[in-house]
Amino acid sequence: MMERADSSQKLYTSMRLWEFPDQYVVEPTDGSSGSFLAISRNDGSMNLIDELPECNSVRVPRILTIFGVVGMLKLLAGSYLIVITERECIGSYLGHPIFKVSSLKIFPCNHSLENSPAEQKKMETEFSGLLNIAERTSGLYFSYDTNLTLSAQRLHDLGDESKLLPLWRQAEPRFLWNNYMLELLIDKKLDPFLLPVVQGSFHHFQAAIEKDIIEVTLISRRCSRRNGTRMWRRGADSDGYVANFVETEQIIQFNGISASFVQVRGSIPLLWEQIVDLTYKPKFEIVRLEEAPRVVERHFLDLRKKYGAVLAVDLVNKHGGEGRLSEKFANAMQHIVSDDVRYLHFDFHHICGHVHFERLSILYEQISDFLERNGYFLLNEKGDKLKEQLGVVRTNCIDCLDRTNVTQSMIGRKMLEFQLRRLGVFGAEETISSHPNFDEKFRILWANHGDDISIQYSGTPALKGDFVRYGQRTVQGILKDGWSALTRYYLNNFHDGTKQDAIDLLQGHYIVSVSRDLTPSSQKRGLEAVASFPLALLLVLTGFLLTTMSLRQARYDLKHFFFSFMWASASITIASFVRANGRIFCNRPSLHKPR
């Protein structure tokens, strides 16, 4: 629990934002007696004031209710205030209300832009346009009372002095989504306005098992160190931080007892990438292979410091591009494998295929000793620690989405059954599937979680979600996966580059500076001005449709055979042209010189 002795450090839970001609004023309206926050609309400078400015009778200020200040972002000539305008209470975390951000709004503080050079105005407009994408960021959660960036075990282990600190100072920087955006407010010591926000997933349910009411919560925290979209953020950076790193915590509570189990996922910790080039599966490119041992060592050293022992489960294929990447990963792991670090390769597709996911029991048999030895975190009714989790399973596939989520849900299920047996709720042979209502809710919990994480990284729900949700593959699920795969292809090639730019701005991976080269984006000319993927796709699909129709008639006369050949040739030519001129159609990111 996060009780703070100094009430002045308590976060404001409701505020009014007043829009005056020259400034924004944020007024606490939750009964707090704190000062008002004034933000200049000229340059974004901030200061505390004791009362509202006088209103001009000619121009009445607009008033908006807000529920939190996410932060401030500075661009070339202006600054931009980001606030929460709508929220939804979705449950509780260890007894504290948890809210999901339903709507963000960005307020510009850029009046000084009027006196800026034309080129700077143009660049500011382009950068600020990226912030419109930020308003649509999904999966943001916060609490006014407890620290969502820390697992139950780490919360319990906080020292008494740390528990008296403001929430933002207790937060784990890796999982603080608005870490960079809070910097200007931190500099001004505006603690009551400093709201920590995490990105990830939060779901829970209650179900009865005989006389016991069991509450199960699943919370995930995405790391912001190498945050991004699917094809645009792969592998690790030189410090060992990996793309799509997510900490997932499964918590059960009943009769005052709490138990927590943590798993993590993350991209293969090598310097590798897939350059978007309109192919369905771009080639895997390993960069600076000679650095692989050092990068892997840094990554696992960090995991050991934070979680204890580590079991790395690699789910990628043994053959093809995935196989070559997995081989390099396994080779690098040989240098660091020890009593505390294990590596296990499990060829998910070869063993489980596309429908036989029950064969994951083979994997469980290989890792059950690690799970039993390293355990889980357990508190009794009085809040005393009875057990602690001593290690973590780190799971990866290529995207760390679909195969990973199926596998993590299996591990979560096995661990929950293990906990319920140890706590006397289940008998020795009893399983979750013995209780249909509980089983259904548990499946939905993990399926929704998988969809959330997948949408944030790839733009679509998770593949193979029908197995997680229903316990078996379905025709509808397979068709849905096919559509999601096509959607991912489109988003990767034509939307995610711009989205990646917006993420890099929000996370501080790209710092806008007037000293940077302000070269305007190149103007499209000729064919490039009219080319678009939808048009190219339409032409290719039309060509293949006409080819198919002609082939059906080709057996009757030579003319139809000729037209079949003609349409097939045209389709292949267009497809080849699109492939060779990928830069025309792809929205490659404009940002460079990362932080």
Coordinates of C-alpha atoms in Angstrom, one line a residue:
M1 CA 0.0 0.0 0.0
M2 CA 1.2 3.5 -0.8
E3 CA 0.3 5.7 2.1
R4 CA 2.1 9.1 2.0
A5 CA 2.5 11.2 5.1
D6 CA 2.5 14.5 3.3
S7 CA -0.9 15.2 1.9
S8 CA 0.6 18.0 -0.3
Q9 CA 2.2 15.3 -2.4
K10 CA -1.2 13.7 -3.2
L11 CA -2.0 13.8 -6.9
Y12 CA -4.9 16.0 -8.1
T13 CA -7.7 13.7 -9.3
S14 CA -9.9 16.3 -11.1
M15 CA -9.1 19.7 -12.6
R16 CA -10.4 22.4 -14.8
L17 CA -8.4 23.8 -17.6
W18 CA -9.1 27.4 -18.4
E19 CA -8.2 28.7 -21.9
F20 CA -7.3 32.4 -21.6
P21 CA -6.0 34.3 -24.6
D22 CA -2.4 34.3 -23.3
Q23 CA -2.3 31.3 -21.0
Y24 CA -3.8 28.0 -19.9
V25 CA -4.7 27.7 -16.2
V26 CA -5.1 24.3 -14.5
E27 CA -7.3 24.5 -11.4
P28 CA -7.6 21.6 -9.0
T29 CA -11.3 20.8 -8.3
D30 CA -11.0 17.7 -6.2
G31 CA -11.2 19.6 -2.9
S32 CA -7.5 20.2 -2.7
S33 CA -6.3 23.6 -1.6
G34 CA -3.3 23.7 -3.9
S35 CA -2.1 26.4 -6.2
F36 CA -3.2 26.8 -9.8
L37 CA -0.8 25.9 -12.6
A38 CA -0.4 28.6 -15.3
I39 CA 1.1 27.7 -18.7
S40 CA 2.0 30.5 -21.2
R41 CA 0.5 30.0 -24.6
N42 CA 3.5 31.9 -26.0
D43 CA 6.3 29.6 -25.1
G44 CA 5.0 26.9 -22.6
S45 CA 6.7 28.4 -19.5
M46 CA 5.0 27.3 -16.3
N47 CA 4.5 28.8 -12.8
L48 CA 2.1 28.4 -9.9
I49 CA -0.4 31.1 -9.1
D50 CA -2.8 31.5 -6.1
E51 CA -5.9 32.6 -8.0
L52 CA -7.5 32.7 -11.4
P53 CA -6.7 35.8 -13.6
E54 CA -9.6 38.2 -14.2
C55 CA -11.8 37.2 -17.1
N56 CA -12.3 39.6 -20.0
S57 CA -16.0 40.2 -20.4
V58 CA -15.6 40.4 -24.2
R59 CA -14.0 37.0 -24.5
V60 CA -15.1 34.4 -21.9
P61 CA -12.5 31.7 -21.4
R62 CA -13.3 28.2 -22.5
I63 CA -13.4 25.7 -19.6
L64 CA -12.6 22.0 -19.9
T65 CA -12.7 19.3 -17.2
I66 CA -9.5 17.2 -17.2
F67 CA -8.3 14.3 -15.1
G68 CA -4.5 14.5 -15.3
V69 CA -1.6 16.2 -16.9
V70 CA 0.4 13.7 -19.0
G71 CA 3.2 16.1 -19.6
M72 CA 4.7 18.8 -21.9
L73 CA 6.5 18.3 -25.2
K74 CA 8.8 20.9 -26.7
L75 CA 9.3 21.1 -30.4
L76 CA 11.1 23.7 -32.6
A77 CA 9.3 26.9 -31.7
G78 CA 6.5 25.8 -29.4
S79 CA 5.6 23.5 -26.6
Y80 CA 2.5 21.3 -26.3
L81 CA 0.5 20.4 -23.2
I82 CA -0.9 16.9 -23.1
V83 CA -3.8 16.2 -20.8
I84 CA -6.4 13.5 -20.1
T85 CA -9.9 14.6 -21.0
E86 CA -11.7 11.3 -20.4
R87 CA -11.1 8.3 -18.2
E88 CA -12.7 5.0 -17.3
C89 CA -12.4 3.2 -14.0
I90 CA -11.7 -0.4 -15.0
G91 CA -10.9 -2.1 -11.7
S92 CA -8.4 -2.1 -8.9
Y93 CA -4.8 -3.0 -8.4
L94 CA -4.1 -4.3 -4.8
G95 CA -7.1 -2.3 -3.5
H96 CA -6.5 0.9 -5.4
P97 CA -8.7 2.2 -8.3
I98 CA -7.2 1.9 -11.8
F99 CA -8.2 4.1 -14.7
K100 CA -7.8 3.7 -18.4
V101 CA -7.2 6.8 -20.6
S102 CA -10.2 7.1 -22.9
S103 CA -9.2 10.4 -24.5
L104 CA -6.1 12.6 -24.7
K105 CA -6.0 16.2 -25.9
I106 CA -3.0 18.3 -26.9
F107 CA -3.0 22.1 -26.4
P108 CA -0.4 24.1 -28.3
C109 CA 1.7 26.8 -26.6
N110 CA 3.2 28.1 -29.8
H111 CA 2.1 31.8 -30.2
S112 CA 5.8 32.7 -30.6
L113 CA 5.7 30.7 -33.9
E114 CA 4.2 33.8 -35.5
N115 CA 7.6 35.5 -35.4
S116 CA 9.6 32.5 -36.6
P117 CA 11.1 32.1 -40.1
A118 CA 8.9 30.5 -42.8
E119 CA 11.0 27.3 -42.9
Q120 CA 10.8 26.9 -39.2
K121 CA 7.0 27.3 -39.3
K122 CA 6.7 24.6 -41.9
M123 CA 8.8 22.2 -39.9
E124 CA 6.9 22.9 -36.7
T125 CA 3.7 22.2 -38.5
E126 CA 5.0 18.8 -39.8
F127 CA 6.3 17.8 -36.3
S128 CA 3.1 19.0 -34.5
G129 CA 1.1 17.0 -37.0
L130 CA 2.7 13.8 -35.6
L131 CA 1.2 14.7 -32.2
N132 CA -2.3 14.1 -33.7
I133 CA -1.2 10.4 -33.7
A134 CA -0.3 10.7 -30.1
E135 CA -3.9 11.6 -29.2
R136 CA -4.9 8.1 -30.5
T137 CA -2.4 6.2 -28.4
S138 CA -4.0 3.1 -27.0
G139 CA -3.6 1.1 -23.8
L140 CA -2.7 3.9 -21.3
Y141 CA -3.4 3.3 -17.6
F142 CA -2.9 5.2 -14.4
S143 CA -3.7 5.4 -10.7
Y144 CA -3.7 8.3 -8.4
D145 CA -2.9 6.1 -5.4
T146 CA -0.5 3.3 -6.3
N147 CA 2.5 2.7 -8.5
L148 CA 1.4 0.8 -11.6
T149 CA 5.0 0.5 -12.9
L150 CA 6.0 -1.9 -10.1
S151 CA 4.9 -5.5 -9.6
A152 CA 3.3 -6.5 -6.3
Q153 CA 6.6 -8.0 -5.1
R154 CA 8.6 -4.8 -5.9
L155 CA 5.9 -2.7 -4.3
H156 CA 6.0 -4.7 -1.1
D157 CA 9.8 -4.5 -1.0
L158 CA 9.9 -0.7 -1.2
G159 CA 11.5 0.8 1.8
D160 CA 9.6 3.1 4.1
E161 CA 11.3 6.2 2.9
S162 CA 10.5 5.3 -0.8
K163 CA 6.9 4.9 0.1
L164 CA 6.7 8.5 1.2
L165 CA 8.0 9.8 -2.1
P166 CA 5.6 11.1 -4.9
L167 CA 4.5 8.3 -7.2
W168 CA 6.7 9.6 -10.1
R169 CA 9.8 9.2 -8.0
Q170 CA 8.9 5.6 -7.0
A171 CA 8.2 4.7 -10.6
E172 CA 10.3 2.2 -12.6
P173 CA 11.6 4.4 -15.5
R174 CA 11.4 1.5 -18.0
F175 CA 7.6 1.3 -17.7
L176 CA 6.8 5.0 -17.2
W177 CA 5.3 5.8 -20.6
N178 CA 5.3 9.6 -20.1
N179 CA 8.8 9.7 -18.5
Y180 CA 10.2 12.1 -21.1
M181 CA 7.1 14.3 -21.2
L182 CA 7.2 14.8 -17.4
E183 CA 10.7 16.3 -17.4
L184 CA 9.6 20.0 -17.7
L185 CA 7.1 19.6 -14.9
I186 CA 9.7 17.7 -12.7
D187 CA 12.1 20.6 -13.2
K188 CA 9.4 23.0 -11.8
K189 CA 8.7 20.6 -8.8
L190 CA 5.0 20.3 -9.7
D191 CA 4.6 17.0 -7.8
P192 CA 0.7 17.1 -7.4
F193 CA 0.4 17.4 -11.2
L194 CA 3.0 14.6 -12.1
L195 CA 0.8 11.7 -13.0
P196 CA 2.7 8.4 -13.9
V197 CA 1.1 6.7 -16.9
V198 CA 1.9 3.1 -18.2
Q199 CA 1.2 1.6 -21.5
G200 CA 0.1 -2.0 -21.7
S201 CA -3.0 -4.0 -20.7
F202 CA -5.2 -4.4 -17.6
H203 CA -8.0 -7.0 -17.3
H204 CA -9.5 -8.9 -14.4
F205 CA -12.4 -11.1 -13.4
Q206 CA -14.1 -12.7 -10.4
A207 CA -15.3 -16.3 -10.3
A208 CA -16.5 -18.7 -7.6
I209 CA -14.8 -22.0 -6.9
E210 CA -17.2 -23.7 -4.4
K211 CA -17.3 -21.3 -1.5
D212 CA -14.2 -19.3 -2.5
I213 CA -14.5 -16.1 -4.6
I214 CA -11.3 -15.8 -6.7
E215 CA -10.3 -12.6 -8.3
V216 CA -7.7 -12.8 -11.1
T217 CA -5.9 -9.8 -12.5
L218 CA -3.6 -9.6 -15.5
I219 CA -1.6 -6.4 -15.9
S220 CA 1.1 -5.8 -18.5
R221 CA 3.7 -3.0 -18.7
R222 CA 5.4 -2.1 -22.0
C223 CA 9.0 -0.9 -21.8
S224 CA 9.5 2.6 -23.3
R225 CA 13.3 2.2 -23.8
R226 CA 12.9 0.7 -27.3
N227 CA 9.2 1.4 -27.9
G228 CA 7.8 1.3 -31.3
T229 CA 5.9 -0.5 -34.1
R230 CA 6.4 -4.0 -35.5
M231 CA 8.8 -3.8 -38.4
W232 CA 10.3 -0.5 -37.4
R233 CA 11.6 -1.6 -34.0
R234 CA 13.3 -5.0 -33.9
G235 CA 16.0 -6.6 -31.8
A236 CA 18.1 -4.7 -29.3
D237 CA 20.0 -1.5 -29.1
S238 CA 23.7 -1.4 -28.0
D239 CA 22.7 -1.1 -24.4
G240 CA 20.7 -4.4 -24.5
Y241 CA 17.2 -2.9 -24.4
V242 CA 14.9 -4.9 -26.7
A243 CA 11.9 -4.1 -28.8
N244 CA 8.4 -5.0 -27.5
F245 CA 9.6 -5.8 -24.0
V246 CA 6.6 -6.4 -21.9
E247 CA 6.3 -7.4 -18.2
T248 CA 3.1 -9.4 -17.5
E249 CA 1.9 -10.0 -14.0
Q250 CA -0.8 -12.4 -13.1
I251 CA -2.3 -11.8 -9.6
I252 CA -4.9 -13.9 -7.7
Q253 CA -6.7 -12.7 -4.5
F254 CA -9.1 -14.5 -2.2
N255 CA -9.9 -14.4 1.5
G256 CA -7.2 -11.7 2.0
I257 CA -4.5 -13.8 0.4
S258 CA -2.6 -12.4 -2.6
A259 CA -0.3 -14.2 -5.0
S260 CA 1.6 -12.7 -8.0
F261 CA 3.5 -14.3 -10.9
V262 CA 5.6 -12.3 -13.4
Q263 CA 6.6 -13.3 -16.9
V264 CA 8.4 -11.2 -19.5
R265 CA 8.7 -11.1 -23.3
G266 CA 11.0 -9.3 -25.7
S267 CA 12.6 -9.3 -29.1
I268 CA 15.7 -11.5 -29.7
P269 CA 18.4 -9.5 -28.0
L270 CA 20.7 -9.1 -31.0
L271 CA 21.3 -6.1 -33.3
W272 CA 18.9 -7.1 -36.1
E273 CA 16.3 -5.5 -38.3
Q274 CA 13.8 -6.0 -41.1
I275 CA 13.8 -3.2 -43.6
V276 CA 10.3 -2.6 -44.9
D277 CA 10.4 -3.1 -48.7
L278 CA 6.9 -4.3 -49.6
T279 CA 7.8 -8.0 -49.4
Y280 CA 5.5 -9.9 -47.1
K281 CA 8.4 -11.1 -44.9
P282 CA 11.4 -8.7 -45.3
K283 CA 14.8 -10.4 -44.9
F284 CA 16.3 -10.5 -41.4
E285 CA 19.4 -8.4 -41.3
I286 CA 21.9 -8.9 -38.4
V287 CA 23.9 -5.8 -37.8
R288 CA 27.4 -5.8 -36.2
L289 CA 27.3 -9.5 -35.4
E290 CA 30.6 -9.1 -33.5
E291 CA 28.8 -7.2 -30.8
A292 CA 26.2 -9.9 -30.2
P293 CA 27.9 -11.5 -27.1
R294 CA 28.2 -8.1 -25.4
V295 CA 24.6 -7.0 -26.2
V296 CA 23.2 -10.4 -25.0
E297 CA 25.3 -10.2 -21.9
R298 CA 24.0 -6.7 -21.1
H299 CA 20.4 -7.7 -21.7
F300 CA 20.5 -10.7 -19.4
L301 CA 22.6 -8.9 -16.8
D302 CA 19.8 -6.3 -16.5
L303 CA 17.2 -9.1 -16.3
R304 CA 19.1 -10.9 -13.5
K305 CA 19.3 -7.7 -11.5
K306 CA 15.6 -7.1 -11.8
Y307 CA 14.1 -10.6 -11.7
G308 CA 16.8 -13.1 -10.5
A309 CA 17.2 -16.3 -12.4
V310 CA 16.2 -16.2 -16.1
L311 CA 15.0 -19.0 -18.4
A312 CA 15.0 -17.8 -22.0
V313 CA 12.4 -19.7 -24.1
D314 CA 13.0 -19.2 -27.9
L315 CA 10.0 -20.2 -30.0
V316 CA 11.2 -19.3 -33.5
N317 CA 11.6 -21.7 -36.4
K318 CA 14.8 -23.8 -36.8
H319 CA 14.9 -23.2 -40.6
G320 CA 15.0 -20.2 -42.9
G321 CA 15.6 -16.6 -41.8
E322 CA 14.2 -17.3 -38.4
G323 CA 16.5 -20.3 -38.0
R324 CA 19.6 -18.2 -38.8
L325 CA 18.6 -15.6 -36.3
S326 CA 17.9 -18.2 -33.6
E327 CA 21.2 -19.9 -34.3
K328 CA 23.1 -16.6 -33.6
F329 CA 21.0 -16.1 -30.5
A330 CA 21.9 -19.6 -29.2
N331 CA 25.6 -19.1 -30.0
A332 CA 25.6 -15.8 -28.0
M333 CA 23.8 -17.4 -25.1
Q334 CA 26.5 -20.1 -24.8
H335 CA 28.8 -17.4 -23.3
I336 CA 26.5 -16.5 -20.4
V337 CA 24.6 -19.7 -19.6
S338 CA 25.0 -20.5 -15.9
D339 CA 23.0 -21.7 -12.9
D340 CA 21.0 -18.5 -13.1
V341 CA 20.6 -18.2 -16.9
R342 CA 19.2 -21.0 -19.0
Y343 CA 18.4 -21.0 -22.8
L344 CA 15.8 -23.4 -24.3
H345 CA 14.8 -23.5 -28.0
F346 CA 11.3 -24.8 -28.7
D347 CA 10.3 -24.8 -32.4
F348 CA 6.7 -23.9 -31.9
H349 CA 5.6 -24.2 -35.5
H350 CA 7.4 -27.6 -36.1
I351 CA 6.1 -29.2 -32.9
C352 CA 2.6 -27.5 -32.6
G353 CA 1.9 -26.8 -36.2
H354 CA -1.0 -24.4 -36.7
V355 CA -3.6 -26.3 -34.7
H356 CA -2.0 -28.7 -32.2
F357 CA -1.2 -26.2 -29.5
E358 CA -1.9 -28.7 -26.8
R359 CA 1.6 -30.0 -27.6
L360 CA 2.9 -27.1 -25.5
S361 CA 2.7 -29.6 -22.7
I362 CA 6.0 -30.9 -24.1
L363 CA 7.5 -27.4 -23.4
Y364 CA 6.0 -27.3 -19.9
E365 CA 7.7 -30.6 -19.0
Q366 CA 11.0 -29.0 -19.9
I367 CA 10.5 -25.9 -17.8
S368 CA 8.3 -27.1 -14.9
D369 CA 11.4 -27.6 -12.6
F370 CA 12.4 -23.9 -13.2
L371 CA 8.9 -22.7 -12.4
E372 CA 8.6 -24.8 -9.2
R373 CA 12.1 -23.8 -8.0
N374 CA 11.7 -20.1 -8.6
G375 CA 8.1 -19.9 -7.4
Y376 CA 5.8 -16.9 -7.1
F377 CA 5.2 -14.0 -4.7
L378 CA 2.7 -14.7 -1.8
L379 CA 1.2 -12.6 1.0
N380 CA -1.0 -13.9 3.8
E381 CA -4.1 -12.2 5.2
K382 CA -1.9 -9.9 7.4
G383 CA 0.2 -8.7 4.4
D384 CA 3.2 -10.7 5.5
K385 CA 5.4 -12.1 2.8
L386 CA 5.4 -15.9 2.7
K387 CA 7.1 -16.6 -0.6
E388 CA 8.9 -14.5 -3.2
Q389 CA 9.5 -15.1 -6.9
L390 CA 13.2 -15.8 -7.5
G391 CA 13.3 -16.0 -11.3
V392 CA 11.5 -15.2 -14.5
V393 CA 10.6 -16.9 -17.8
R394 CA 11.6 -14.8 -20.8
T395 CA 9.6 -15.8 -23.9
N396 CA 10.2 -14.7 -27.5
C397 CA 9.2 -15.5 -31.0
I398 CA 9.9 -13.1 -33.9
D399 CA 7.2 -10.5 -33.1
C400 CA 6.8 -11.6 -29.4
L401 CA 3.0 -11.5 -30.0
D402 CA 1.2 -14.6 -31.2
R403 CA 3.3 -17.7 -30.4
T404 CA 4.5 -15.9 -27.3
N405 CA 1.0 -15.1 -26.1
V406 CA -0.2 -18.7 -26.5
T407 CA 2.9 -19.9 -24.6
Q408 CA 2.6 -17.4 -21.8
S409 CA -1.1 -18.1 -21.3
M410 CA -0.2 -21.8 -20.9
I411 CA 2.5 -21.0 -18.4
G412 CA 0.1 -18.6 -16.5
R413 CA -2.5 -21.4 -16.5
K414 CA -0.1 -24.0 -15.1
M415 CA 1.2 -21.6 -12.4
L416 CA -2.3 -20.6 -11.4
E417 CA -3.3 -24.2 -10.9
F418 CA -0.1 -24.8 -9.0
Q419 CA -0.9 -21.9 -6.7
L420 CA -4.5 -22.9 -6.1
R421 CA -3.4 -26.4 -5.2
R422 CA -0.8 -25.1 -2.8
L423 CA -3.4 -22.8 -1.2
G424 CA -5.9 -25.6 -0.8
V425 CA -8.5 -24.3 -3.3
F426 CA -7.8 -27.1 -5.7
G427 CA -7.4 -30.8 -5.0
A428 CA -4.3 -32.7 -6.2
E429 CA -5.7 -33.6 -9.6
E430 CA -8.0 -30.6 -10.0
T431 CA -7.4 -28.2 -13.0
I432 CA -8.9 -24.9 -14.2
S433 CA -10.6 -26.8 -17.0
S434 CA -12.5 -28.7 -14.2
H435 CA -14.5 -25.5 -13.7
P436 CA -16.0 -24.3 -17.0
N437 CA -17.1 -20.9 -15.9
F438 CA -13.6 -20.1 -14.4
D439 CA -11.9 -21.7 -17.4
E440 CA -13.9 -19.5 -19.9
K441 CA -13.1 -16.3 -18.0
F442 CA -9.4 -17.2 -17.7
R443 CA -9.2 -17.8 -21.5
I444 CA -10.9 -14.5 -22.3
L445 CA -8.6 -12.7 -19.8
W446 CA -5.5 -13.9 -21.7
A447 CA -7.0 -13.5 -25.1
N448 CA -7.9 -9.8 -24.4
H449 CA -4.5 -9.2 -23.0
G450 CA -2.9 -10.7 -26.1
D451 CA -5.0 -8.5 -28.4
D452 CA -4.0 -5.4 -26.5
I453 CA -0.3 -5.9 -26.7
S454 CA -0.6 -7.0 -30.4
I455 CA -2.6 -3.9 -31.3
Q456 CA 0.0 -1.6 -29.7
Y457 CA 2.9 -3.2 -31.6
S458 CA 1.4 -4.5 -34.9
G459 CA -1.9 -2.6 -35.2
T460 CA -4.1 -5.8 -35.2
P461 CA -5.4 -8.3 -32.6
A462 CA -3.2 -11.3 -31.9
L463 CA -3.1 -14.2 -34.3
K464 CA -3.9 -17.6 -32.8
G465 CA -6.2 -15.8 -30.4
D466 CA -9.0 -18.3 -31.0
F467 CA -7.0 -21.0 -29.3
V468 CA -6.3 -18.8 -26.3
R469 CA -10.0 -17.7 -26.2
Y470 CA -11.7 -21.1 -26.9
G471 CA -9.1 -23.7 -26.3
Q472 CA -9.1 -24.8 -30.0
R473 CA -8.4 -23.5 -33.5
T474 CA -11.6 -22.5 -35.4
V475 CA -12.3 -21.8 -39.1
Q476 CA -13.4 -18.3 -38.2
G477 CA -10.2 -17.8 -36.2
I478 CA -8.0 -18.9 -39.1
L479 CA -9.9 -16.6 -41.5
K480 CA -9.6 -13.8 -39.0
D481 CA -5.8 -14.4 -38.7
G482 CA -5.5 -14.2 -42.5
W483 CA -7.2 -10.8 -42.5
S484 CA -5.1 -9.6 -39.6
A485 CA -1.9 -10.8 -41.4
L486 CA -2.9 -8.7 -44.5
T487 CA -3.7 -5.7 -42.3
R488 CA -0.3 -6.0 -40.6
Y489 CA 1.3 -6.0 -44.0
Y490 CA -0.5 -2.9 -45.1
L491 CA 0.2 -1.0 -41.8
N492 CA 3.8 -2.0 -41.7
N493 CA 4.4 -0.6 -45.1
F494 CA 2.2 2.4 -45.2
H495 CA 1.3 3.7 -41.8
D496 CA 3.8 2.5 -39.1
G497 CA 6.7 4.6 -40.3
T498 CA 4.8 7.8 -39.4
K499 CA 3.5 6.2 -36.2
Q500 CA 7.1 5.4 -35.3
D501 CA 8.0 9.0 -35.8
A502 CA 5.3 10.1 -33.4
I503 CA 6.4 7.5 -30.8
D504 CA 10.0 8.6 -31.0
L505 CA 8.9 12.2 -30.4
L506 CA 6.8 11.3 -27.4
Q507 CA 9.5 9.0 -25.8
G508 CA 12.3 11.5 -26.3
H509 CA 14.2 9.1 -28.7
Y510 CA 14.3 12.1 -31.1
I511 CA 14.9 15.6 -29.8
V512 CA 13.8 18.4 -32.0
S513 CA 16.3 21.2 -32.2
V514 CA 16.7 24.4 -34.2
S515 CA 20.3 23.5 -34.7
R516 CA 19.3 20.4 -36.7
D517 CA 19.2 20.4 -40.4
L518 CA 15.8 21.7 -41.4
T519 CA 15.9 20.2 -44.9
P520 CA 12.3 20.0 -46.1
S521 CA 10.9 16.7 -47.1
S522 CA 11.5 16.0 -50.8
Q523 CA 8.6 16.9 -53.1
K524 CA 7.0 14.0 -55.0
R525 CA 7.3 14.3 -58.8
G526 CA 5.9 12.5 -61.8
L527 CA 4.8 9.0 -61.1
E528 CA 5.7 9.3 -57.4
A529 CA 3.1 12.0 -57.0
V530 CA 0.2 9.8 -58.1
A531 CA 1.5 6.3 -57.0
S532 CA -0.2 4.7 -54.0
F533 CA -0.4 1.2 -52.6
P534 CA -4.2 0.9 -52.8
L535 CA -4.0 1.7 -56.6
A536 CA -1.2 -0.7 -57.2
L537 CA -2.9 -3.5 -55.1
L538 CA -6.2 -2.9 -57.1
L539 CA -4.3 -3.3 -60.4
V540 CA -2.6 -6.4 -59.3
L541 CA -5.7 -8.1 -57.9
T542 CA -7.7 -7.1 -61.1
G543 CA -5.0 -8.6 -63.2
F544 CA -5.0 -11.9 -61.4
L545 CA -8.8 -12.0 -61.4
L546 CA -8.9 -11.5 -65.2
T547 CA -6.1 -14.1 -65.5
T548 CA -8.1 -16.6 -63.6
M549 CA -11.2 -15.9 -65.6
S550 CA -9.3 -16.2 -68.9
L551 CA -7.6 -19.5 -67.8
R552 CA -11.0 -21.0 -67.2
Q553 CA -11.9 -20.4 -70.9
A554 CA -8.4 -21.1 -72.3
R555 CA -9.2 -24.7 -72.9
Y556 CA -11.8 -23.7 -75.4
D557 CA -9.7 -21.5 -77.8
L558 CA -6.3 -20.0 -78.3
K559 CA -7.6 -16.5 -77.9
H560 CA -8.4 -16.9 -74.2
F561 CA -5.1 -18.6 -73.6
F562 CA -3.4 -15.5 -75.2
F563 CA -5.4 -13.2 -72.9
S564 CA -4.5 -15.3 -69.9
F565 CA -0.9 -14.9 -70.7
M566 CA -1.3 -11.2 -71.3
W567 CA -3.1 -10.5 -68.0
A568 CA -0.6 -12.7 -66.0
S569 CA 2.3 -10.8 -67.5
A570 CA 0.7 -7.5 -66.7
S571 CA 0.1 -8.5 -63.1
I572 CA 3.6 -9.8 -62.6
T573 CA 5.0 -6.6 -64.2
I574 CA 3.0 -4.3 -61.9
A575 CA 3.9 -6.4 -58.9
S576 CA 7.6 -6.3 -59.8
F577 CA 7.4 -2.6 -60.4
V578 CA 5.8 -2.1 -57.0
R579 CA 8.5 -4.3 -55.4
A580 CA 11.4 -2.5 -57.1
N581 CA 10.0 1.0 -56.3
G582 CA 9.1 0.3 -52.7
R583 CA 10.3 3.8 -51.7
I584 CA 7.6 5.4 -53.8
F585 CA 4.8 3.7 -51.9
C586 CA 6.3 3.2 -48.4
N587 CA 6.1 6.1 -45.9
R588 CA 9.6 5.8 -44.7
P589 CA 10.2 7.8 -41.4
S590 CA 11.5 11.3 -41.8
L591 CA 13.1 11.5 -38.4
H592 CA 16.8 10.8 -38.0
K593 CA 19.7 11.4 -35.6
P594 CA 18.1 9.6 -32.6
R595 CA 18.7 10.7 -29.1

